[in-house]
């Protein structure tokens, strides 16, 4: 059954069963392989095959992340992967609170500022992982803080709670990109290796996805029937993605993650450029009109 809001006119052209399951499976593979990031695939994919409103695109994509994160985290834990509960516990709690309480706070920041911050983090992450794969990372894969701090709950607990809250609020408010922020944060602040950071990120976003879906369902900004189909497709996809992440050499996985992060950064910059160009066209047209009027009266 589709959740609707009186002012939200959903169109009836949902994708067919096969397309919905295929999109779900692809997003599951991406999320399992990269520890998140399925939202940056789901939203544009659904935009092409449905005519859902922008809030409903984000709500439906968020609902699809329940299977990606839950099955992905469980697969990491059961099939030889590692999850950093030392940092992950605070991230899970903070991420859930961020989804519940932090969205109004994060949305007070100008949208353009948030998008440029996202791009900057993606570019820095891609560069670091490429340097890491090439053996030229100045940090040598270690964190930016001393190991003694990471071992102390006095550092890890408050930092992971705050970090989880901010990223959780971001993911719930913006509808995408949370995993692409959580993974590099875990690596840089807590010294986790890439596969462990991915598993921990998936664990963090499991309750976040549930809370976000409930919120979207209450306000009618999610197509729950479509979200269910995406989740069904994502179940095997997430398992395949995690198994692939654990099978790949860590340098290869680093390059894959880096290229994905850089591609998303370039896509975001292109979209912002197009939006600025589109906004400038009416202004230019009005200026031309006034110049023509002035010339005709001159």
CSV table of C-alpha atoms in Angstrom, one decimal:
chain,number,residue,atom,x,y,z
A,1,UNK,CA,0.0,0.0,0.0
A,2,UNK,CA,1.3,3.5,-0.9
A,3,UNK,CA,1.6,6.1,1.8
A,4,UNK,CA,0.2,9.3,0.5
A,5,UNK,CA,-0.1,12.9,1.8
A,6,UNK,CA,-3.1,14.9,0.6
A,7,UNK,CA,-0.8,17.5,-1.1
A,8,UNK,CA,1.6,14.9,-2.6
A,9,UNK,CA,0.2,13.7,-5.9
A,10,UNK,CA,2.0,10.5,-6.7
A,11,UNK,CA,1.7,9.4,-10.3
A,12,UNK,CA,0.7,5.8,-11.0
A,13,UNK,CA,3.5,4.9,-13.4
A,14,UNK,CA,5.5,2.7,-11.0
A,15,UNK,CA,8.2,0.5,-12.6
A,16,UNK,CA,7.3,-3.1,-13.4
A,17,UNK,CA,8.2,-5.9,-11.0
A,18,UNK,CA,11.4,-6.9,-12.9
A,19,UNK,CA,12.7,-3.3,-13.1
A,20,UNK,CA,12.0,-2.7,-9.4
A,21,UNK,CA,13.7,-5.9,-8.3
A,22,UNK,CA,16.6,-5.1,-10.6
A,23,UNK,CA,17.1,-1.6,-9.2
A,24,UNK,CA,16.9,-3.1,-5.7
A,25,UNK,CA,19.5,-5.7,-6.4
A,26,UNK,CA,21.9,-3.2,-8.0
A,27,UNK,CA,21.5,-0.9,-5.1
A,28,UNK,CA,22.1,-3.8,-2.7
A,29,UNK,CA,25.3,-4.7,-4.5
A,30,UNK,CA,26.6,-1.1,-4.3
A,31,UNK,CA,25.6,-0.8,-0.7
A,32,UNK,CA,27.2,-4.1,0.3
A,33,UNK,CA,30.4,-3.5,-1.7
A,34,UNK,CA,30.9,0.0,-0.4
A,35,UNK,CA,29.3,0.0,3.0
A,36,UNK,CA,26.6,2.4,1.8
A,37,UNK,CA,26.1,4.6,-1.1
A,38,UNK,CA,23.0,2.8,-2.4
A,39,UNK,CA,21.0,6.0,-2.0
A,40,UNK,CA,23.0,7.9,-4.5
A,41,UNK,CA,22.0,5.1,-7.0
A,42,UNK,CA,18.4,4.6,-5.9
A,43,UNK,CA,17.4,8.3,-6.2
A,44,UNK,CA,18.4,8.9,-9.8
A,45,UNK,CA,17.4,5.4,-10.9
A,46,UNK,CA,13.9,5.9,-9.4
A,47,UNK,CA,13.7,9.4,-10.9
A,48,UNK,CA,14.1,7.9,-14.4
A,49,UNK,CA,11.5,5.1,-14.0
A,50,UNK,CA,8.9,6.8,-11.8
A,51,UNK,CA,7.3,10.2,-11.5
A,52,UNK,CA,7.5,10.3,-7.7
A,53,UNK,CA,8.0,13.8,-6.1
A,54,UNK,CA,11.5,14.6,-4.8
A,55,UNK,CA,10.6,14.0,-1.1
A,56,UNK,CA,9.0,10.7,-2.1
A,57,UNK,CA,12.1,9.7,-4.1
A,58,UNK,CA,14.3,10.2,-1.0
A,59,UNK,CA,11.7,8.5,1.3
A,60,UNK,CA,11.4,5.4,-1.0
A,61,UNK,CA,15.2,5.2,-1.4
A,62,UNK,CA,15.6,5.4,2.3
A,63,UNK,CA,13.1,2.6,2.8
A,64,UNK,CA,15.1,0.4,0.4
A,65,UNK,CA,18.1,0.8,2.6
A,66,UNK,CA,16.6,-1.3,5.4
A,67,UNK,CA,17.5,-4.5,3.6
A,68,UNK,CA,20.9,-3.2,2.3
A,69,UNK,CA,22.1,-2.2,5.8
A,70,UNK,CA,20.5,-5.0,7.8
A,71,UNK,CA,21.5,-7.9,5.5
A,72,UNK,CA,24.8,-6.2,4.7
A,73,UNK,CA,25.9,-5.8,8.3
A,74,UNK,CA,24.8,-9.3,9.2
A,75,UNK,CA,26.7,-10.8,6.2
A,76,UNK,CA,29.9,-8.8,7.2
A,77,UNK,CA,29.6,-10.2,10.8
A,78,UNK,CA,28.9,-13.8,9.8
A,79,UNK,CA,31.1,-14.3,6.8
A,80,UNK,CA,34.5,-13.4,8.2
A,81,UNK,CA,34.2,-9.7,8.1
A,82,UNK,CA,34.8,-7.4,11.0
A,83,UNK,CA,32.6,-4.7,12.6
A,84,UNK,CA,34.2,-2.2,15.0
A,85,UNK,CA,31.8,-2.1,17.9
A,86,UNK,CA,34.2,0.1,19.9
A,87,UNK,CA,33.4,3.0,17.6
A,88,UNK,CA,30.3,1.5,16.0
A,89,UNK,CA,28.2,1.4,19.2
A,90,UNK,CA,28.3,5.2,19.5
A,91,UNK,CA,27.8,5.6,15.8
A,92,UNK,CA,24.6,3.4,15.9
A,93,UNK,CA,23.2,5.4,18.9
A,94,UNK,CA,24.2,8.8,17.5
A,95,UNK,CA,22.9,7.9,14.0
A,96,UNK,CA,19.5,6.9,15.3
A,97,UNK,CA,19.2,10.0,17.4
A,98,UNK,CA,20.3,12.1,14.4
A,99,UNK,CA,17.5,10.6,12.3
A,100,UNK,CA,15.0,11.3,15.1
A,101,UNK,CA,16.1,14.7,16.3
A,102,UNK,CA,18.7,16.1,14.1
A,103,UNK,CA,17.0,16.7,10.7
A,104,UNK,CA,15.5,20.1,11.6
A,105,UNK,CA,19.0,21.2,12.7
A,106,UNK,CA,20.9,20.0,9.7
A,107,UNK,CA,18.3,21.5,7.3
A,108,UNK,CA,19.0,25.0,8.9
A,109,UNK,CA,22.3,24.9,7.1
A,110,UNK,CA,22.0,26.2,3.5
A,111,UNK,CA,21.5,23.4,1.1
A,112,UNK,CA,24.3,24.6,-1.2
A,113,UNK,CA,26.7,24.6,1.7
A,114,UNK,CA,25.8,21.0,2.6
A,115,UNK,CA,26.3,19.8,-1.0
A,116,UNK,CA,29.7,21.5,-1.3
A,117,UNK,CA,30.7,20.0,2.0
A,118,UNK,CA,29.7,16.6,0.7
A,119,UNK,CA,31.6,17.1,-2.5
A,120,UNK,CA,34.8,18.2,-0.6
A,121,UNK,CA,34.6,15.1,1.6
A,122,UNK,CA,34.1,12.8,-1.4
A,123,UNK,CA,37.1,14.3,-3.2
A,124,UNK,CA,39.3,14.1,-0.1
A,125,UNK,CA,38.2,10.5,0.4
A,126,UNK,CA,38.9,9.5,-3.2
A,127,UNK,CA,42.3,11.1,-3.1
A,128,UNK,CA,43.3,9.4,0.2
A,129,UNK,CA,42.2,6.0,-0.9
A,130,UNK,CA,44.0,6.3,-4.3
A,131,UNK,CA,47.2,7.4,-2.4
A,132,UNK,CA,46.7,4.5,0.0
A,133,UNK,CA,46.4,1.9,-2.8
A,134,UNK,CA,49.5,3.4,-4.4
A,135,UNK,CA,51.4,3.1,-1.1
A,136,UNK,CA,51.8,6.9,-1.0
A,137,UNK,CA,49.3,7.7,1.8
A,138,UNK,CA,51.1,10.0,4.3
A,139,UNK,CA,49.0,8.5,7.1
A,140,UNK,CA,50.0,4.9,6.2
A,141,UNK,CA,46.4,3.8,6.7
A,142,UNK,CA,46.4,5.1,10.3
A,143,UNK,CA,44.1,7.5,12.0
A,144,UNK,CA,44.7,11.2,12.3
A,145,UNK,CA,44.5,10.9,16.1
A,146,UNK,CA,46.9,9.0,18.4
A,147,UNK,CA,46.2,5.3,19.0
A,148,UNK,CA,45.9,5.9,22.7
A,149,UNK,CA,43.0,8.2,22.2
A,150,UNK,CA,41.2,5.6,20.0
A,151,UNK,CA,41.6,3.0,22.7
A,152,UNK,CA,40.0,5.2,25.3
A,153,UNK,CA,36.3,5.3,25.8
A,154,UNK,CA,36.7,8.9,26.9
A,155,UNK,CA,37.6,9.8,23.3
A,156,UNK,CA,35.7,7.2,21.3
A,157,UNK,CA,32.3,7.4,23.0
A,158,UNK,CA,31.6,11.2,22.7
A,159,UNK,CA,33.2,11.5,19.3
A,160,UNK,CA,31.4,8.5,17.8
A,161,UNK,CA,28.1,9.8,19.3
A,162,UNK,CA,28.5,13.3,17.8
A,163,UNK,CA,29.7,11.9,14.5
A,164,UNK,CA,26.9,9.4,14.3
A,165,UNK,CA,24.3,12.2,15.2
A,166,UNK,CA,25.6,14.5,12.4
A,167,UNK,CA,25.9,11.8,9.7
A,168,UNK,CA,22.5,10.3,10.8
A,169,UNK,CA,20.8,13.7,10.6
A,170,UNK,CA,22.5,14.3,7.2
A,171,UNK,CA,21.3,10.9,5.8
A,172,UNK,CA,17.8,11.4,7.0
A,173,UNK,CA,17.6,15.0,5.9
A,174,UNK,CA,19.3,14.8,2.6
A,175,UNK,CA,18.2,11.3,1.7
A,176,UNK,CA,21.6,10.0,0.5
A,177,UNK,CA,25.3,10.0,1.0
A,178,UNK,CA,25.5,8.8,4.6
A,179,UNK,CA,27.6,5.8,4.0
A,180,UNK,CA,30.0,7.7,1.9
A,181,UNK,CA,30.6,10.0,4.9
A,182,UNK,CA,30.6,7.3,7.6
A,183,UNK,CA,33.3,5.1,6.0
A,184,UNK,CA,36.0,7.7,5.7
A,185,UNK,CA,35.2,9.1,9.1
A,186,UNK,CA,35.7,5.7,10.7
A,187,UNK,CA,39.0,5.2,8.9
A,188,UNK,CA,40.4,8.7,9.7
A,189,UNK,CA,39.1,9.1,13.3
A,190,UNK,CA,39.1,5.5,14.6
A,191,UNK,CA,41.8,3.8,12.4
A,192,UNK,CA,39.5,1.1,11.0
A,193,UNK,CA,40.5,-0.6,7.8
A,194,UNK,CA,38.2,-0.1,4.8
A,195,UNK,CA,36.3,-3.5,5.0
A,196,UNK,CA,35.7,-3.0,8.7
A,197,UNK,CA,34.6,0.6,8.2
A,198,UNK,CA,32.1,-0.6,5.6
A,199,UNK,CA,30.6,-3.2,7.9
A,200,UNK,CA,30.4,-0.8,10.7
A,201,UNK,CA,28.8,1.8,8.5
A,202,UNK,CA,26.1,-0.6,7.4
A,203,UNK,CA,25.4,-1.5,11.1
A,204,UNK,CA,25.1,2.2,11.9
A,205,UNK,CA,22.5,2.9,9.2
A,206,UNK,CA,20.2,-0.1,9.9
A,207,UNK,CA,18.3,1.6,12.7
A,208,UNK,CA,18.7,4.9,11.0
A,209,UNK,CA,16.9,3.5,7.9
A,210,UNK,CA,14.1,2.1,10.0
A,211,UNK,CA,13.5,5.4,11.8
A,212,UNK,CA,13.7,7.4,8.6
A,213,UNK,CA,11.2,5.1,6.9
A,214,UNK,CA,8.7,5.4,9.7
A,215,UNK,CA,9.0,9.2,9.6
A,216,UNK,CA,8.5,9.3,5.8
A,217,UNK,CA,5.6,6.8,6.0
A,218,UNK,CA,3.9,9.1,8.6
A,219,UNK,CA,4.1,12.1,6.4
A,220,UNK,CA,3.3,10.3,3.2
A,221,UNK,CA,6.6,10.8,1.5
A,222,UNK,CA,7.4,7.2,0.6
A,223,UNK,CA,5.9,4.6,-1.8
A,224,UNK,CA,5.9,1.6,0.6
A,225,UNK,CA,4.9,-0.9,-2.0
A,226,UNK,CA,7.8,0.1,-4.3
A,227,UNK,CA,10.1,0.3,-1.2
A,228,UNK,CA,9.1,-3.3,-0.4
A,229,UNK,CA,10.0,-4.5,-3.9
A,230,UNK,CA,13.3,-2.7,-3.7
A,231,UNK,CA,14.1,-4.4,-0.4
A,232,UNK,CA,13.3,-7.8,-1.8
A,233,UNK,CA,15.7,-7.2,-4.7
A,234,UNK,CA,18.3,-5.7,-2.3
A,235,UNK,CA,18.4,-8.9,-0.1
A,236,UNK,CA,20.5,-11.0,-2.5
A,237,UNK,CA,22.3,-7.9,-3.9
A,238,UNK,CA,23.6,-6.9,-0.5
A,239,UNK,CA,24.9,-10.4,0.2
A,240,UNK,CA,26.7,-10.4,-3.2
A,241,UNK,CA,28.2,-7.0,-2.6
A,242,UNK,CA,29.5,-7.9,0.9
A,243,UNK,CA,31.0,-11.1,-0.4
A,244,UNK,CA,32.7,-9.2,-3.2
A,245,UNK,CA,34.1,-6.6,-0.8
A,246,UNK,CA,35.6,-9.4,1.4
A,247,UNK,CA,37.0,-11.2,-1.6
A,248,UNK,CA,38.7,-8.3,-3.2
A,249,UNK,CA,42.3,-7.3,-2.4
A,250,UNK,CA,42.1,-4.3,-0.1
A,251,UNK,CA,44.0,-2.1,-2.6
A,252,UNK,CA,41.5,-3.0,-5.3
A,253,UNK,CA,38.6,-2.3,-2.9
A,254,UNK,CA,40.2,1.1,-2.1
A,255,UNK,CA,40.4,2.0,-5.8
A,256,UNK,CA,36.8,0.9,-6.4
A,257,UNK,CA,35.6,3.0,-3.4
A,258,UNK,CA,37.7,5.9,-4.5
A,259,UNK,CA,36.4,5.9,-8.1
A,260,UNK,CA,32.8,5.7,-6.9
A,261,UNK,CA,33.4,8.6,-4.5
A,262,UNK,CA,35.0,10.7,-7.2
A,263,UNK,CA,32.3,9.9,-9.7
A,264,UNK,CA,29.6,11.0,-7.2
A,265,UNK,CA,31.5,14.2,-6.5
A,266,UNK,CA,31.8,15.0,-10.2
A,267,UNK,CA,28.1,14.2,-10.7
A,268,UNK,CA,27.1,16.5,-7.8
A,269,UNK,CA,29.3,19.4,-9.2
A,270,UNK,CA,27.7,18.9,-12.6
A,271,UNK,CA,24.2,18.9,-11.2
A,272,UNK,CA,24.9,22.1,-9.2
A,273,UNK,CA,26.4,23.7,-12.3
A,274,UNK,CA,23.3,22.8,-14.3
A,275,UNK,CA,21.0,24.2,-11.6
A,276,UNK,CA,22.9,27.5,-11.5
A,277,UNK,CA,22.8,27.7,-15.3
A,278,UNK,CA,19.0,27.0,-15.4
A,279,UNK,CA,18.4,29.6,-12.7
A,280,UNK,CA,20.5,32.2,-14.7
A,281,UNK,CA,18.6,31.7,-18.0
A,282,UNK,CA,15.3,33.4,-16.9
A,283,UNK,CA,17.4,36.3,-15.5
A,284,UNK,CA,19.3,36.6,-18.8
A,285,UNK,CA,16.0,36.4,-20.8
A,286,UNK,CA,14.5,39.2,-18.7
A,287,UNK,CA,17.6,41.4,-19.2
A,288,UNK,CA,17.4,40.8,-23.0
A,289,UNK,CA,13.7,41.7,-22.9
A,290,UNK,CA,14.3,44.9,-21.1
A,291,UNK,CA,17.1,45.9,-23.4
A,292,UNK,CA,14.9,45.3,-26.4
A,293,UNK,CA,12.1,47.4,-24.8
A,294,UNK,CA,14.6,50.1,-24.1
A,295,UNK,CA,15.9,50.0,-27.7
A,296,UNK,CA,12.3,50.1,-29.2
A,297,UNK,CA,11.5,53.2,-27.1
A,298,UNK,CA,14.8,54.9,-27.7
